[in-house]
């Protein structure tokens, strides 16, 4: 069993910053890649960012590259998403997810773009960015 709880969402103006947190329990946190996805009304769930189980490899969607940063603190069993230069199109429910594969071979990191590669999901946290 893996439990994920997101927090930190809220209302911001365009250009502002926000940091999301995802606390994990019920697993050996450091052995699994983690990711953030988001879903806006009427749209499919969209990949945002992922970080390897070792913490040294990250990947970002083109839409957030240069603005968002994913990181993890294994001492706190927590993954973060630092969001800078927010845009109205960032408005969505943000979900964290844990990789279903133990110590995934990161030479195949492209697999982490697929939602079905993840075994557990949090409940989501709402981020709203006004223009």
Tab-separated table of C-alpha atoms in Angstrom:
chain	number	residue	atom	x	y	z
A	1	UNK	CA	0.000	0.000	0.000
A	2	UNK	CA	1.201	3.480	-0.916
A	3	UNK	CA	-0.411	6.629	0.405
A	4	UNK	CA	0.195	10.003	-1.268
A	5	UNK	CA	-1.130	13.305	0.031
A	6	UNK	CA	-0.722	16.520	-1.955
A	7	UNK	CA	-0.836	19.964	-0.406
A	8	UNK	CA	0.056	23.560	-1.189
A	9	UNK	CA	-2.459	24.388	-3.889
A	10	UNK	CA	-4.313	27.666	-3.948
A	11	UNK	CA	-5.119	30.843	-5.833
A	12	UNK	CA	-2.352	32.959	-7.343
A	13	UNK	CA	-2.013	35.727	-9.897
A	14	UNK	CA	-0.143	35.313	-13.161
A	15	UNK	CA	3.588	35.649	-12.566
A	16	UNK	CA	3.406	34.441	-8.966
A	17	UNK	CA	5.063	31.364	-7.479
A	18	UNK	CA	3.710	28.378	-5.586
A	19	UNK	CA	5.200	25.200	-4.139
A	20	UNK	CA	3.297	21.938	-4.012
A	21	UNK	CA	4.206	19.102	-1.676
A	22	UNK	CA	3.429	15.398	-1.812
A	23	UNK	CA	3.987	13.317	1.292
A	24	UNK	CA	4.399	9.575	0.789
A	25	UNK	CA	3.982	6.719	3.219
A	26	UNK	CA	3.684	2.963	3.070
A	27	UNK	CA	6.714	2.428	0.836
A	28	UNK	CA	10.473	2.735	0.667
A	29	UNK	CA	10.290	6.217	-0.799
A	30	UNK	CA	13.826	6.437	-2.145
A	31	UNK	CA	13.447	3.342	-4.357
A	32	UNK	CA	10.768	4.717	-6.698
A	33	UNK	CA	10.546	7.485	-9.246
A	34	UNK	CA	7.911	10.131	-8.570
A	35	UNK	CA	5.968	12.458	-10.824
A	36	UNK	CA	3.458	15.270	-11.019
A	37	UNK	CA	0.520	15.283	-13.420
A	38	UNK	CA	-2.252	17.808	-13.845
A	39	UNK	CA	-5.767	17.794	-15.212
A	40	UNK	CA	-7.811	20.798	-16.260
A	41	UNK	CA	-11.592	20.673	-16.770
A	42	UNK	CA	-12.463	18.938	-20.024
A	43	UNK	CA	-8.891	17.816	-20.671
A	44	UNK	CA	-6.955	14.587	-20.268
A	45	UNK	CA	-4.489	14.108	-17.458
A	46	UNK	CA	-1.212	15.713	-18.536
A	47	UNK	CA	2.350	14.869	-17.560
A	48	UNK	CA	4.154	17.722	-15.812
A	49	UNK	CA	7.430	16.501	-14.300
A	50	UNK	CA	9.189	13.384	-13.024
A	51	UNK	CA	12.201	12.660	-10.851
A	52	UNK	CA	14.192	9.440	-10.709
A	53	UNK	CA	14.342	7.205	-7.673
A	54	UNK	CA	17.938	8.315	-7.209
A	55	UNK	CA	16.967	11.973	-7.459
A	56	UNK	CA	19.581	12.920	-10.052
A	57	UNK	CA	17.465	12.726	-13.214
A	58	UNK	CA	14.477	14.931	-13.955
A	59	UNK	CA	12.190	15.416	-16.924
A	60	UNK	CA	9.676	18.147	-17.686
A	61	UNK	CA	6.862	18.769	-20.086
A	62	UNK	CA	7.731	21.427	-22.646
A	63	UNK	CA	4.941	23.620	-21.327
A	64	UNK	CA	6.580	23.970	-17.895
A	65	UNK	CA	10.289	23.620	-18.683
A	66	UNK	CA	12.256	26.515	-17.243
A	67	UNK	CA	9.427	27.510	-14.903
A	68	UNK	CA	8.784	24.432	-12.741
A	69	UNK	CA	11.261	22.408	-10.696
A	70	UNK	CA	10.652	18.965	-9.234
A	71	UNK	CA	12.702	17.845	-6.251
A	72	UNK	CA	12.571	15.305	-3.468
A	73	UNK	CA	13.621	15.145	0.152
A	74	UNK	CA	13.997	11.508	1.101
A	75	UNK	CA	14.491	12.348	4.772
A	76	UNK	CA	10.914	13.665	4.780
A	77	UNK	CA	9.459	11.190	2.251
A	78	UNK	CA	8.281	14.191	0.262
A	79	UNK	CA	8.407	15.325	-3.357
A	80	UNK	CA	7.958	18.978	-4.300
A	81	UNK	CA	6.940	20.965	-7.331
A	82	UNK	CA	8.190	24.541	-7.301
A	83	UNK	CA	6.139	26.558	-9.773
A	84	UNK	CA	7.415	29.957	-10.863
A	85	UNK	CA	6.103	32.445	-13.409
A	86	UNK	CA	2.639	30.939	-13.192
A	87	UNK	CA	0.289	31.327	-16.132
A	88	UNK	CA	-3.502	31.036	-16.281
A	89	UNK	CA	-3.094	27.878	-18.371
A	90	UNK	CA	-1.401	26.242	-15.370
A	91	UNK	CA	-4.807	26.126	-13.692
A	92	UNK	CA	-5.619	22.483	-12.960
A	93	UNK	CA	-5.844	19.835	-10.299
A	94	UNK	CA	-2.308	18.630	-9.644
A	95	UNK	CA	-1.678	15.004	-8.736
A	96	UNK	CA	1.449	13.273	-7.536
A	97	UNK	CA	2.138	9.669	-8.437
A	98	UNK	CA	4.630	6.947	-7.559
A	99	UNK	CA	6.237	4.725	-10.168
A	100	UNK	CA	4.994	1.147	-10.182
A	101	UNK	CA	8.461	-0.204	-11.001
A	102	UNK	CA	11.127	-0.705	-8.338
A	103	UNK	CA	14.311	1.241	-9.237
A	104	UNK	CA	13.298	1.724	-12.862
A	105	UNK	CA	16.056	1.748	-15.451
A	106	UNK	CA	16.165	5.473	-16.197
A	107	UNK	CA	17.595	4.848	-19.651
A	108	UNK	CA	13.919	4.166	-20.357
A	109	UNK	CA	12.748	7.352	-18.657
A	110	UNK	CA	10.345	8.048	-21.516
A	111	UNK	CA	8.088	5.407	-20.001
A	112	UNK	CA	7.348	7.798	-17.141
A	113	UNK	CA	5.356	10.040	-19.462
A	114	UNK	CA	2.564	7.466	-19.424
A	115	UNK	CA	0.030	7.635	-16.571
A	116	UNK	CA	-0.385	3.861	-16.595
A	117	UNK	CA	3.229	3.440	-15.462
A	118	UNK	CA	2.263	4.684	-12.008
A	119	UNK	CA	0.832	2.488	-9.311
A	120	UNK	CA	-0.508	5.000	-6.813
A	121	UNK	CA	-1.971	8.495	-6.993
A	122	UNK	CA	-2.773	11.200	-4.528
A	123	UNK	CA	-6.153	12.875	-4.249
A	124	UNK	CA	-5.010	16.046	-6.004
A	125	UNK	CA	-4.673	19.691	-5.045
A	126	UNK	CA	-6.266	22.584	-6.922
A	127	UNK	CA	-4.092	25.313	-8.422
A	128	UNK	CA	-5.864	28.347	-9.847
A	129	UNK	CA	-4.002	31.160	-11.604
A	130	UNK	CA	-5.864	34.351	-12.386
A	131	UNK	CA	-4.929	36.659	-15.237
